[in-house]
Amino acid sequence: MTKPLLQAKALTCIREERILFDELSFDVHPGDILQIEGPNGAGKTSLLRILAGLSRPYSGSVFYQNQLIEEARDEYHQALLYLGHLPGVKSELSAEENLNFNLKLAGYHDAPQREILAKVNLTGFEEHPAGHLSAGQHRRIALARLWHSEAKIWIVDEPLTAIDKRGVAELEQLFLDHADRGGCVILTTHQDLQLVGNRLKKLTLSYQFHPEA
């Protein structure tokens, strides 16, 4: 058994005096594709943000290669690509300018932007202002970063939203390829994933009703 890339230990999350999850523990290994599932309000996005180091749990810890992510912040950020539920696309910038901004922010200064946009079916839209594009095209601009990421850990919130069937299949294959290279994918989605088959692991969160003690 390989050592886990990421470990959640006894995570408890409380929002607005409601316990979303309590004493939650799990490991994510190289090659894993982990789907966090559950009803709306169960804490899926909150869990992803905690794993990405963007929010703090009420109690418990997250470890990257046996180090607390707070203590290995720089190393962890280099190993992590996080895409939130919102695409984070600036409407006044073109598709190419949005991708260029995010890639440079991640340290990729010579990326073939048009080739990457072609992989998400945005050929011909590279110079269009994002404000003139559809919700699905916004999502594809955001997802394009996955095709040029060397990060080991991908944490992706609802990546299949507003994506057509062809795009879903291509994205699932990309997840498989990334896992086969020794990376891992942690995602949420309300859609049934097809291509990952028995490679898919699931973690189900249930809606909690009890208030904070």
XYZ file of N, CA, C and O in Angstrom:
852
model
N 0.841 -1.196 0.000
C 0.000 0.000 0.000
C 0.879 1.250 0.000
O 1.790 1.370 0.810
N 0.606 2.138 -0.929
C 1.363 3.393 -0.977
C 0.972 4.299 0.181
O -0.136 4.193 0.733
N 1.868 5.206 0.518
C 1.551 6.178 1.557
C 0.522 7.173 1.029
O 0.555 7.547 -0.143
N -0.403 7.613 1.869
C -1.415 8.558 1.394
C -0.815 9.910 1.041
O 0.145 10.361 1.675
N -1.373 10.528 0.008
C -1.015 11.906 -0.320
C -1.667 12.862 0.673
O -1.076 13.871 1.062
N -2.896 12.541 1.038
C -3.682 13.442 1.868
C -4.415 12.615 2.921
O -4.916 11.532 2.627
N -4.457 13.144 4.137
C -5.166 12.479 5.220
C -6.040 13.487 5.960
O -5.574 14.573 6.314
N -7.280 13.102 6.169
C -8.184 13.876 7.020
C -8.354 13.092 8.318
O -8.648 11.892 8.285
N -8.127 13.756 9.424
C -8.198 13.072 10.711
C -9.161 13.808 11.644
O -8.942 14.964 12.012
N -10.253 13.118 11.961
C -11.231 13.578 12.951
C -11.741 14.983 12.658
O -11.835 15.824 13.553
N -12.084 15.244 11.406
C -12.568 16.570 11.024
C -14.007 16.789 11.487
O -14.894 15.979 11.224
N -14.213 17.897 12.156
C -15.563 18.351 12.513
C -15.755 19.744 11.945
O -14.878 20.600 12.085
N -16.888 19.952 11.289
C -17.190 21.252 10.682
C -18.545 21.731 11.175
O -19.532 20.986 11.114
N -18.589 22.953 11.664
C -19.820 23.552 12.156
C -20.050 24.860 11.417
O -19.150 25.700 11.335
N -21.220 25.023 10.862
C -21.605 26.248 10.163
C -22.968 26.698 10.667
O -23.925 25.925 10.675
N -23.047 27.949 11.113
C -24.307 28.538 11.580
C -24.970 27.643 12.634
O -26.164 27.339 12.574
N -24.153 27.210 13.584
C -24.588 26.405 14.729
C -25.129 25.038 14.328
O -25.867 24.401 15.082
N -24.750 24.552 13.159
C -25.162 23.219 12.726
C -23.924 22.399 12.400
O -23.018 22.879 11.715
N -23.872 21.180 12.912
C -22.757 20.295 12.639
C -22.961 19.686 11.253
O -23.932 18.962 11.019
N -22.030 19.992 10.328
C -22.122 19.429 8.981
C -21.560 18.015 8.952
O -22.147 17.116 8.346
N -20.410 17.803 9.569
C -19.856 16.458 9.735
C -19.006 16.456 10.991
O -18.505 17.500 11.424
N -18.861 15.255 11.574
C -18.255 15.143 12.901
C -17.280 13.980 12.922
O -17.611 12.862 12.511
N -16.037 14.248 13.356
C -15.012 13.197 13.510
C -14.821 12.415 12.203
O -14.703 11.183 12.208
N -14.731 13.126 11.101
C -14.599 12.498 9.784
C -13.123 12.240 9.479
O -12.302 13.160 9.511
N -12.797 10.984 9.153
C -11.413 10.609 8.849
C -11.368 9.765 7.580
O -12.224 8.894 7.380
N -10.385 10.026 6.739
C -10.174 9.206 5.539
C -8.806 9.531 4.953
O -8.213 10.572 5.245
N -8.302 8.613 4.123
C -7.029 8.784 3.432
C -7.265 8.843 1.928
O -8.181 8.192 1.407
N -6.433 9.607 1.229
C -6.457 9.661 -0.235
C -5.057 9.301 -0.724
O -4.084 9.979 -0.391
N -4.972 8.237 -1.525
C -3.693 7.714 -2.000
C -3.439 8.092 -3.454
O -4.374 8.455 -4.186
N -2.199 8.014 -3.905
C -1.929 8.184 -5.329
C -2.773 7.195 -6.147
O -2.872 6.020 -5.804
N -3.394 7.687 -7.203
C -4.250 6.847 -8.028
C -5.714 6.857 -7.643
O -6.549 6.292 -8.353
N -6.050 7.504 -6.531
C -7.448 7.543 -6.080
C -8.261 8.595 -6.834
O -7.766 9.690 -7.123
N -9.506 8.252 -7.121
C -10.506 9.215 -7.571
C -11.636 9.125 -6.559
O -12.347 8.118 -6.479
N -11.789 10.159 -5.751
C -12.728 10.142 -4.630
C -13.855 11.134 -4.877
O -13.612 12.331 -5.047
N -15.073 10.620 -4.905
C -16.249 11.475 -5.060
C -16.884 11.709 -3.700
O -17.248 10.763 -2.997
N -17.006 12.982 -3.322
C -17.727 13.355 -2.109
C -19.180 13.566 -2.506
O -19.493 14.425 -3.337
N -20.085 12.786 -1.941
C -21.482 12.898 -2.319
C -22.355 13.139 -1.097
O -21.934 12.944 0.044
N -23.575 13.566 -1.372
C -24.518 13.862 -0.307
C -25.477 14.948 -0.751
O -25.251 15.617 -1.769
N -26.564 15.165 -0.007
C -27.548 16.176 -0.389
C -26.996 17.586 -0.242
O -25.975 17.805 0.422
N -27.668 18.531 -0.861
C -27.294 19.936 -0.686
C -27.348 20.293 0.794
O -28.291 19.921 1.508
N -26.327 21.014 1.239
C -26.275 21.409 2.643
C -25.587 20.417 3.545
O -25.473 20.648 4.755
N -25.094 19.299 2.978
C -24.445 18.283 3.809
C -22.998 18.627 4.146
O -22.395 17.976 4.996
N -22.427 19.626 3.449
C -21.073 20.056 3.780
C -20.018 19.669 2.769
O -18.816 19.711 3.069
N -20.425 19.320 1.549
C -19.448 18.877 0.543
C -18.454 19.983 0.202
O -17.243 19.765 0.212
N -18.963 21.173 -0.128
C -18.067 22.285 -0.460
C -17.229 22.688 0.744
O -16.032 22.985 0.612
N -17.821 22.676 1.924
C -17.067 23.008 3.145
C -15.916 22.037 3.343
O -14.798 22.440 3.712
N -16.152 20.756 3.081
C -15.089 19.766 3.220
C -13.976 20.014 2.210
O -12.784 19.972 2.564
N -14.338 20.303 0.961
C -13.306 20.570 -0.047
C -12.466 21.781 0.333
O -11.248 21.779 0.155
N -13.098 22.815 0.847
C -12.365 24.023 1.226
C -11.423 23.745 2.406
O -10.321 24.296 2.468
N -11.838 22.887 3.316
C -10.957 22.508 4.425
C -9.761 21.714 3.896
O -8.612 21.954 4.284
N -10.022 20.777 2.988
C -8.930 19.981 2.420
C -7.951 20.852 1.647
O -6.744 20.583 1.624
N -8.469 21.915 1.011
C -7.608 22.813 0.242
C -6.900 23.843 1.122
O -6.071 24.612 0.626
N -7.227 23.869 2.404
C -6.599 24.820 3.308
C -7.202 26.205 3.257
O -6.626 27.162 3.790
N -8.380 26.344 2.639
C -9.040 27.649 2.527
C -9.948 27.943 3.715
O -10.291 29.098 3.955
N -10.346 26.910 4.437
C -11.162 27.066 5.642
C -10.571 26.174 6.729
O -9.903 25.174 6.434
N -10.860 26.525 7.953
C -10.380 25.721 9.074
C -11.542 24.902 9.642
O -12.658 25.402 9.752
N -11.272 23.667 10.014
C -12.321 22.873 10.663
C -12.543 23.336 12.095
O -11.672 23.997 12.687
N -13.675 22.997 12.660
C -13.927 23.266 14.078
C -12.921 22.488 14.926
O -12.395 23.003 15.919
N -12.649 21.266 14.491
C -11.608 20.452 15.127
C -11.118 19.430 14.107
O -11.753 19.188 13.079
N -9.971 18.843 14.390
C -9.376 17.888 13.468
C -8.307 18.531 12.601
O -8.076 19.745 12.657
N -7.653 17.714 11.774
C -6.512 18.189 10.993
C -6.469 17.520 9.629
O -7.018 16.438 9.424
N -5.778 18.201 8.695
C -5.509 17.654 7.372
C -3.995 17.562 7.219
O -3.267 18.512 7.519
N -3.525 16.413 6.704
C -2.101 16.171 6.549
C -1.770 15.930 5.081
O -2.499 15.221 4.371
N -0.675 16.521 4.634
C -0.123 16.261 3.311
C 1.191 15.530 3.497
O 2.130 16.058 4.092
N 1.238 14.291 3.052
C 2.425 13.447 3.222
C 2.946 13.507 4.664
O 4.115 13.780 4.928
N 2.023 13.272 5.587
C 2.303 13.172 7.026
C 2.683 14.497 7.680
O 3.128 14.508 8.835
N 2.513 15.607 6.983
C 2.750 16.922 7.580
C 1.436 17.701 7.613
O 0.651 17.650 6.653
N 1.199 18.425 8.684
C 0.044 19.323 8.713
C 0.125 20.298 7.547
O 1.197 20.847 7.264
N -0.978 20.500 6.859
C -0.916 21.376 5.684
C -0.529 22.799 6.069
O 0.063 23.522 5.270
N -0.843 23.217 7.302
C -0.438 24.549 7.740
C 1.075 24.647 7.888
O 1.648 25.734 7.727
N 1.717 23.534 8.198
C 3.166 23.538 8.404
C 3.930 23.267 7.112
O 5.141 23.501 7.053
N 3.225 22.763 6.100
C 3.854 22.487 4.804
C 3.163 23.304 3.721
O 2.971 22.841 2.603
N 2.811 24.550 4.062
C 1.948 25.354 3.195
C 2.512 25.523 1.786
O 1.817 25.292 0.802
N 3.753 25.939 1.664
C 4.328 26.183 0.337
C 4.391 24.901 -0.487
O 4.013 24.888 -1.669
N 4.858 23.839 0.126
C 4.964 22.564 -0.570
C 3.573 22.046 -0.967
O 3.377 21.531 -2.074
N 2.625 22.219 -0.048
C 1.270 21.738 -0.327
C 0.629 22.535 -1.458
O -0.012 21.953 -2.350
N 0.786 23.836 -1.463
C 0.199 24.651 -2.521
C 0.768 24.295 -3.892
O 0.061 24.360 -4.899
N 2.041 23.905 -3.947
C 2.636 23.478 -5.207
C 2.067 22.142 -5.672
O 2.023 21.866 -6.877
N 1.617 21.329 -4.713
C 1.082 20.009 -5.049
C -0.421 20.029 -5.302
O -1.000 19.001 -5.663
N -1.062 21.194 -5.132
C -2.528 21.278 -5.132
C -3.042 22.145 -6.266
O -2.512 23.222 -6.558
N -4.104 21.667 -6.922
C -4.910 22.501 -7.805
C -6.342 22.431 -7.305
O -6.946 21.346 -7.272
N -6.873 23.579 -6.902
C -8.243 23.654 -6.396
C -9.088 24.480 -7.353
O -8.725 25.609 -7.701
N -10.212 23.913 -7.795
C -11.182 24.634 -8.612
C -12.508 24.624 -7.871
O -13.101 23.567 -7.650
N -12.968 25.809 -7.482
C -14.192 25.913 -6.707
C -15.445 25.800 -7.555
O -15.406 25.649 -8.781
N -16.581 25.883 -6.882
C -17.879 25.748 -7.561
C -18.097 26.866 -8.574
O -18.625 26.645 -9.661
N -17.682 28.077 -8.235
C -17.765 29.192 -9.176
C -16.553 29.150 -10.097
O -15.440 28.860 -9.654
N -16.715 29.440 -11.389
C -15.598 29.287 -12.328
C -14.466 30.284 -12.132
O -13.343 30.048 -12.584
N -14.736 31.426 -11.482
C -13.669 32.404 -11.265
C -13.186 33.041 -12.549
O -11.989 33.312 -12.704
N -14.122 33.280 -13.468
C -13.796 33.871 -14.761
C -14.140 35.342 -14.752
O -15.237 35.730 -14.333
N -13.216 36.189 -15.205
C -13.452 37.631 -15.273
C -14.132 37.954 -16.604
O -13.578 37.666 -17.673
N -15.308 38.568 -16.528
C -16.126 38.765 -17.726
C -15.486 39.718 -18.720
O -15.709 39.608 -19.929
N -14.646 40.658 -18.245
C -14.063 41.645 -19.144
C -12.833 41.102 -19.886
O -12.364 41.712 -20.846
N -12.310 39.960 -19.460
C -11.165 39.343 -20.116
C -11.639 38.285 -21.114
O -12.695 37.685 -20.942
N -10.831 38.046 -22.125
C -11.151 36.997 -23.089
C -10.888 35.629 -22.471
O -10.280 35.509 -21.396
N -11.325 34.588 -23.170
C -11.056 33.225 -22.704
C -9.556 33.001 -22.558
O -9.078 32.449 -21.552
N -8.793 33.449 -23.549
C -7.341 33.270 -23.521
C -6.703 34.079 -22.394
O -5.799 33.593 -21.698
N -7.161 35.291 -22.184
C -6.611 36.135 -21.120
C -6.921 35.555 -19.745
O -6.084 35.605 -18.829
N -8.140 35.000 -19.563
C -8.475 34.361 -18.295
C -7.568 33.181 -18.016
O -7.043 33.033 -16.906
N -7.379 32.337 -19.025
C -6.512 31.174 -18.843
C -5.080 31.608 -18.583
O -4.407 31.066 -17.691
N -4.594 32.593 -19.330
C -3.239 33.094 -19.159
C -3.018 33.604 -17.739
O -1.985 33.322 -17.107
N -3.983 34.341 -17.221
C -3.884 34.886 -15.864
C -3.740 33.761 -14.839
O -2.852 33.791 -13.964
N -4.604 32.743 -14.941
C -4.584 31.663 -13.955
C -3.350 30.788 -14.081
O -2.795 30.331 -13.069
N -2.883 30.555 -15.306
C -1.686 29.743 -15.481
C -0.446 30.454 -14.945
O 0.405 29.844 -14.292
N -0.349 31.743 -15.210
C 0.793 32.499 -14.685
C 0.755 32.553 -13.158
O 1.795 32.495 -12.496
N -0.442 32.662 -12.610
C -0.593 32.676 -11.157
C -0.091 31.366 -10.557
O 0.444 31.352 -9.440
N -0.238 30.271 -11.312
C 0.221 28.963 -10.847
C 1.676 28.693 -11.214
O 2.203 27.616 -10.905
N 2.336 29.664 -11.871
C 3.745 29.508 -12.185
C 4.049 28.989 -13.570
O 5.203 28.710 -13.891
N 3.015 28.855 -14.433
C 3.229 28.377 -15.799
C 3.249 29.588 -16.732
O 2.202 30.142 -17.070
N 4.433 29.999 -17.159
C 4.574 31.248 -17.911
C 4.668 31.047 -19.421
O 4.516 32.003 -20.174
N 4.913 29.841 -19.859
C 5.064 29.591 -21.296
C 4.095 28.522 -21.782
O 4.417 27.734 -22.672
N 2.910 28.492 -21.221
C 1.939 27.458 -21.572
C 1.338 27.733 -22.953
O 1.092 28.892 -23.309
N 1.080 26.684 -23.740
C 0.438 26.847 -25.056
C -1.069 27.057 -24.885
O -1.865 26.125 -25.027
N -1.450 28.284 -24.630
C -2.821 28.563 -24.225
C -3.862 28.138 -25.259
O -4.902 27.567 -24.916
N -3.598 28.395 -26.527
C -4.587 28.047 -27.544
C -4.725 26.530 -27.686
O -5.826 26.025 -27.932
N -3.624 25.818 -27.532
C -3.708 24.361 -27.570
C -4.537 23.845 -26.397
O -5.312 22.888 -26.541
N -4.359 24.461 -25.243
C -5.108 24.037 -24.060
C -6.596 24.337 -24.246
O -7.458 23.492 -23.957
N -6.929 25.517 -24.761
C -8.332 25.863 -24.991
C -8.967 24.947 -26.028
O -10.164 24.646 -25.957
N -8.178 24.480 -26.982
C -8.698 23.537 -27.979
C -9.117 22.230 -27.322
O -10.086 21.585 -27.754
N -8.416 21.827 -26.268
C -8.741 20.572 -25.580
C -10.083 20.646 -24.863
O -10.688 19.608 -24.563
N -10.552 21.872 -24.575
C -11.862 22.022 -23.933
C -12.881 22.611 -24.916
O -13.873 23.219 -24.521
N -12.602 22.423 -26.215
C -13.545 22.802 -27.276
C -13.869 24.298 -27.287
O -15.020 24.692 -27.469
N -12.839 25.116 -27.109
C -13.025 26.563 -27.162
C -12.276 27.185 -28.342
O -12.049 28.396 -28.356
N -11.913 26.368 -29.326
C -11.301 26.906 -30.537
C -12.282 27.852 -31.227
O -13.453 27.530 -31.418
N -11.788 29.031 -31.577
C -12.641 30.053 -32.186
C -13.214 31.037 -31.194
O -13.764 32.072 -31.574
N -13.083 30.720 -29.899
C -13.608 31.598 -28.851
C -12.483 32.211 -28.012
O -12.751 32.864 -26.998
N -11.244 32.003 -28.427
C -10.099 32.423 -27.605
C -10.121 33.919 -27.293
O -9.774 34.335 -26.184
N -10.543 34.742 -28.265
C -10.477 36.191 -28.086
C -11.822 36.796 -27.701
O -11.933 38.011 -27.561
N -12.824 35.958 -27.509
C -14.142 36.459 -27.111
C -14.128 36.878 -25.639
O -13.632 36.125 -24.791
N -14.672 38.047 -25.311
C -14.811 38.393 -23.892
C -15.654 37.342 -23.177
O -16.683 36.898 -23.703
N -15.220 36.933 -22.000
C -15.932 35.879 -21.274
C -17.367 36.277 -20.962
O -18.250 35.422 -20.866
N -17.609 37.591 -20.832
C -18.962 38.054 -20.558
C -19.942 37.735 -21.663
O -21.165 37.772 -21.442
N -19.448 37.415 -22.851
C -20.307 37.076 -23.988
C -20.454 35.561 -24.157
O -21.136 35.120 -25.096
N -19.826 34.794 -23.284
C -19.847 33.340 -23.411
C -20.856 32.716 -22.445
O -21.302 33.352 -21.487
N -21.194 31.457 -22.709
C -22.203 30.761 -21.913
C -21.616 30.260 -20.592
O -20.391 30.245 -20.393
N -22.506 29.791 -19.708
C -22.064 29.231 -18.427
C -21.184 28.009 -18.651
O -20.185 27.803 -17.950
N -21.533 27.184 -19.644
C -20.717 26.017 -19.938
C -19.340 26.387 -20.432
O -18.339 25.734 -20.090
N -19.250 27.461 -21.224
C -17.945 27.915 -21.707
C -17.122 28.512 -20.577
O -15.901 28.343 -20.527
N -17.773 29.194 -19.646
C -17.068 29.685 -18.455
C -16.449 28.514 -17.695
O -15.296 28.573 -17.251
N -17.254 27.453 -17.516
C -16.759 26.296 -16.789
C -15.565 25.674 -17.510
O -14.581 25.268 -16.893
N -15.616 25.633 -18.848
C -14.512 25.033 -19.607
C -13.251 25.895 -19.535
O -12.142 25.368 -19.537
N -13.410 27.217 -19.470
C -12.234 28.078 -19.279
C -11.541 27.728 -17.964
O -10.314 27.613 -17.892
N -12.341 27.547 -16.916
C -11.774 27.201 -15.613
C -11.120 25.821 -15.651
O -10.002 25.623 -15.161
N -11.824 24.851 -16.254
C -11.320 23.483 -16.278
C -10.082 23.325 -17.151
O -9.322 22.361 -16.980
N -9.875 24.255 -18.092
C -8.714 24.156 -18.984
C -7.413 24.055 -18.200
O -6.436 23.449 -18.673
N -7.376 24.615 -17.009
C -6.160 24.561 -16.196
C -5.744 23.127 -15.879
O -4.567 22.837 -15.679
N -6.724 22.211 -15.830
C -6.414 20.820 -15.521
C -5.539 20.184 -16.597
O -4.773 19.263 -16.315
N -5.661 20.671 -17.837
C -4.896 20.082 -18.934
C -3.434 20.552 -18.945
O -2.656 20.096 -19.748
N -3.085 21.457 -18.033
C -1.689 21.917 -17.976
C -1.272 22.065 -16.517
O -0.663 23.052 -16.122
N -1.613 21.059 -15.734
C -1.278 21.113 -14.316
C -0.369 19.959 -13.944
O -0.636 18.804 -14.293
N 0.693 20.272 -13.235
C 1.593 19.251 -12.711
C 1.301 18.953 -11.243
O 2.030 18.183 -10.608
N 0.253 19.550 -10.707
C -0.107 19.315 -9.311
C -0.555 17.869 -9.120
O -1.265 17.307 -9.960
N -0.162 17.268 -8.021
C -0.526 15.884 -7.729
C -1.974 15.768 -7.256
O -2.657 14.775 -7.539
N -2.426 16.763 -6.514
C -3.739 16.691 -5.872
C -4.695 17.658 -6.561
O -4.455 18.871 -6.568
N -5.740 17.128 -7.145
C -6.788 17.957 -7.746
C -8.015 17.908 -6.859
O -8.548 16.816 -6.580
N -8.472 19.058 -6.418
C -9.706 19.171 -5.642
C -10.650 20.038 -6.462
O -10.368 21.210 -6.707
N -11.755 19.444 -6.902
C -12.613 20.096 -7.893
C -14.066 20.019 -7.442
O -14.612 18.933 -7.223
N -14.708 21.187 -7.315
C -16.092 21.273 -6.848
C -17.035 21.394 -8.046
O -16.996 22.373 -8.784
N -17.870 20.376 -8.237
C -18.876 20.336 -9.305
C -18.274 20.635 -10.689
O -18.734 21.523 -11.402
N -17.275 19.872 -11.116
C -16.646 20.160 -12.416
C -17.542 19.878 -13.612
O -17.288 20.394 -14.705
N -18.579 19.053 -13.447
C -19.409 18.649 -14.582
C -20.614 19.565 -14.802
O -21.380 19.363 -15.750
N -20.772 20.579 -13.960
C -21.885 21.507 -14.106
C -21.793 22.242 -15.437
O -20.745 22.774 -15.803
N -22.896 22.259 -16.178
C -23.014 22.982 -17.461
C -22.091 22.432 -18.545
O -21.783 23.127 -19.507
N -21.654 21.183 -18.406
C -20.794 20.542 -19.402
C -21.615 19.502 -20.164
O -22.377 18.736 -19.558
N -21.463 19.451 -21.496
C -22.228 18.490 -22.288
C -21.630 17.085 -22.152
O -20.589 16.874 -21.519
N -22.299 16.081 -22.753
C -21.888 14.682 -22.576
C -20.468 14.436 -23.065
O -19.702 13.711 -22.439
N -20.120 15.028 -24.211
C -18.772 14.845 -24.733
C -17.746 15.421 -23.766
O -16.719 14.805 -23.483
N -18.038 16.604 -23.234
C -17.122 17.223 -22.288
C -16.980 16.414 -21.013
O -15.882 16.316 -20.447
N -18.089 15.820 -20.553
C -18.040 14.982 -19.356
C -17.139 13.770 -19.585
O -16.300 13.431 -18.749
N -17.298 13.114 -20.731
C -16.475 11.940 -21.037
C -14.999 12.300 -21.115
O -14.135 11.571 -20.611
N -14.687 13.432 -21.729
C -13.293 13.857 -21.844
C -12.710 14.184 -20.476
O -11.542 13.880 -20.189
N -13.523 14.787 -19.625
C -13.055 15.146 -18.290
C -12.833 13.898 -17.442
O -11.823 13.798 -16.715
N -13.731 12.931 -17.546
C -13.547 11.693 -16.806
C -12.267 10.974 -17.240
O -11.538 10.420 -16.414
N -11.992 10.976 -18.543
C -10.767 10.354 -19.039
C -9.533 11.086 -18.517
O -8.516 10.466 -18.172
N -9.628 12.406 -18.422
C -8.524 13.193 -17.880
C -8.279 12.825 -16.420
O -7.121 12.699 -15.990
N -9.346 12.629 -15.652
C -9.196 12.217 -14.260
C -8.494 10.860 -14.173
O -7.608 10.655 -13.328
N -8.897 9.930 -15.041
C -8.258 8.622 -15.057
C -6.771 8.728 -15.395
O -5.929 8.096 -14.757
N -6.465 9.520 -16.411
C -5.061 9.691 -16.818
C -4.237 10.283 -15.675
O -3.091 9.867 -15.433
N -4.804 11.270 -14.994
C -4.092 11.902 -13.876
C -3.851 10.896 -12.754
O -2.748 10.835 -12.181
N -4.863 10.090 -12.451
C -4.716 9.071 -11.413
C -3.680 8.027 -11.817
O -2.878 7.569 -10.989
N -3.661 7.665 -13.098
C -2.694 6.673 -13.580
C -1.257 7.183 -13.483
O -0.313 6.385 -13.423
N -1.087 8.501 -13.482
C 0.257 9.082 -13.352
C 0.664 9.257 -11.887
O 1.707 9.838 -11.602
N -0.172 8.776 -10.969
C 0.170 8.857 -9.557
C -0.440 10.030 -8.827
O -0.122 10.274 -7.660
N -1.320 10.768 -9.506
C -2.035 11.851 -8.841
C -3.313 11.346 -8.201
O -3.622 10.150 -8.218
N -4.083 12.257 -7.628
C -5.388 11.908 -7.077
C -6.376 13.016 -7.409
O -5.989 14.157 -7.657
N -7.649 12.648 -7.436
C -8.724 13.595 -7.727
C -9.765 13.469 -6.634
O -10.219 12.364 -6.315
N -10.148 14.602 -6.048
C -11.231 14.660 -5.073
C -12.268 15.617 -5.647
O -11.950 16.772 -5.938
N -13.486 15.146 -5.834
C -14.468 15.982 -6.508
C -15.847 15.794 -5.915
O -16.133 14.791 -5.245
N -16.705 16.761 -6.191
C -18.132 16.629 -5.933
C -18.855 16.704 -7.262
O -18.423 17.401 -8.184
N -19.944 15.977 -7.386
C -20.807 16.083 -8.554
C -22.126 15.383 -8.249
O -22.161 14.397 -7.500
N -23.201 15.912 -8.817
C -24.507 15.270 -8.696
C -24.746 14.305 -9.851
O -25.770 13.630 -9.888
N -23.820 14.253 -10.816
C -23.966 13.355 -11.953
C -23.311 12.012 -11.668
O -22.384 11.907 -10.866
N -23.804 10.974 -12.348
C -23.186 9.661 -12.248
C -21.955 9.622 -13.143
O -22.028 9.937 -14.330
N -20.833 9.244 -12.576
C -19.605 9.115 -13.347
C -19.569 7.746 -14.014
O -19.864 6.731 -13.383
N -19.193 7.704 -15.286
C -19.264 6.472 -16.064
C -17.905 5.811 -16.255
O -17.739 4.630 -15.990
N -16.915 6.561 -16.735
C -15.681 5.945 -17.198
C -14.789 5.441 -16.073
O -13.964 4.560 -16.297
N -14.930 5.993 -14.898
C -14.011 5.616 -13.834
C -14.302 4.229 -13.290
O -13.437 3.582 -12.729
N -15.530 3.728 -13.454
C -15.858 2.355 -13.079
C -15.445 2.029 -11.661
O -15.725 2.766 -10.723
N -14.728 0.887 -11.499
C -14.342 0.461 -10.156
C -13.181 1.274 -9.595
O -12.735 1.018 -8.484
N -12.675 2.226 -10.358
C -11.622 3.122 -9.845
C -12.200 4.184 -8.915
O -11.472 4.838 -8.183
N -13.515 4.371 -8.977
C -14.149 5.446 -8.221
C -14.411 5.021 -6.783
O -14.997 3.973 -6.522
N -13.967 5.857 -5.852
C -14.306 5.681 -4.442
C -15.290 6.773 -4.048
O -15.263 7.864 -4.606
N -16.148 6.463 -3.083
C -17.159 7.435 -2.679
C -17.133 7.646 -1.172
O -16.917 6.700 -0.403
N -17.361 8.890 -0.797
C -17.517 9.262 0.605
C -18.826 10.025 0.709
O -18.984 11.077 0.069
N -19.770 9.501 1.472
C -21.103 10.087 1.539
C -21.263 10.890 2.824
O -21.034 10.361 3.929
N -21.663 12.147 2.665
C -21.996 12.994 3.805
C -23.506 13.035 3.941
O -24.226 13.143 2.948
N -23.992 12.953 5.159
C -25.434 13.010 5.396
C -25.789 14.325 6.069
O -24.975 14.903 6.791
N -26.980 14.773 5.810
C -27.432 16.055 6.362
C -27.638 15.903 7.857
O -28.361 15.026 8.328
N -26.967 16.768 8.630
C -27.059 16.712 10.088
C -28.040 17.781 10.581
O -28.025 18.909 10.123
N -28.862 17.415 11.556
C -29.856 18.357 12.050
C -29.523 18.895 13.446
O -30.054 19.915 13.851
N -28.646 18.202 14.169
C -28.441 18.582 15.559
C -27.582 19.828 15.648
O -26.603 19.985 14.942
N -27.915 20.756 16.521
C -27.150 21.998 16.680
C -25.878 21.749 17.466
O -25.689 20.698 18.075
N -25.024 22.763 17.457
C -23.792 22.698 18.249
C -24.134 22.570 19.727
O -25.012 23.262 20.246
N -23.433 21.691 20.404
C -23.674 21.496 21.830
C -23.165 22.682 22.623
O -22.203 23.302 22.248
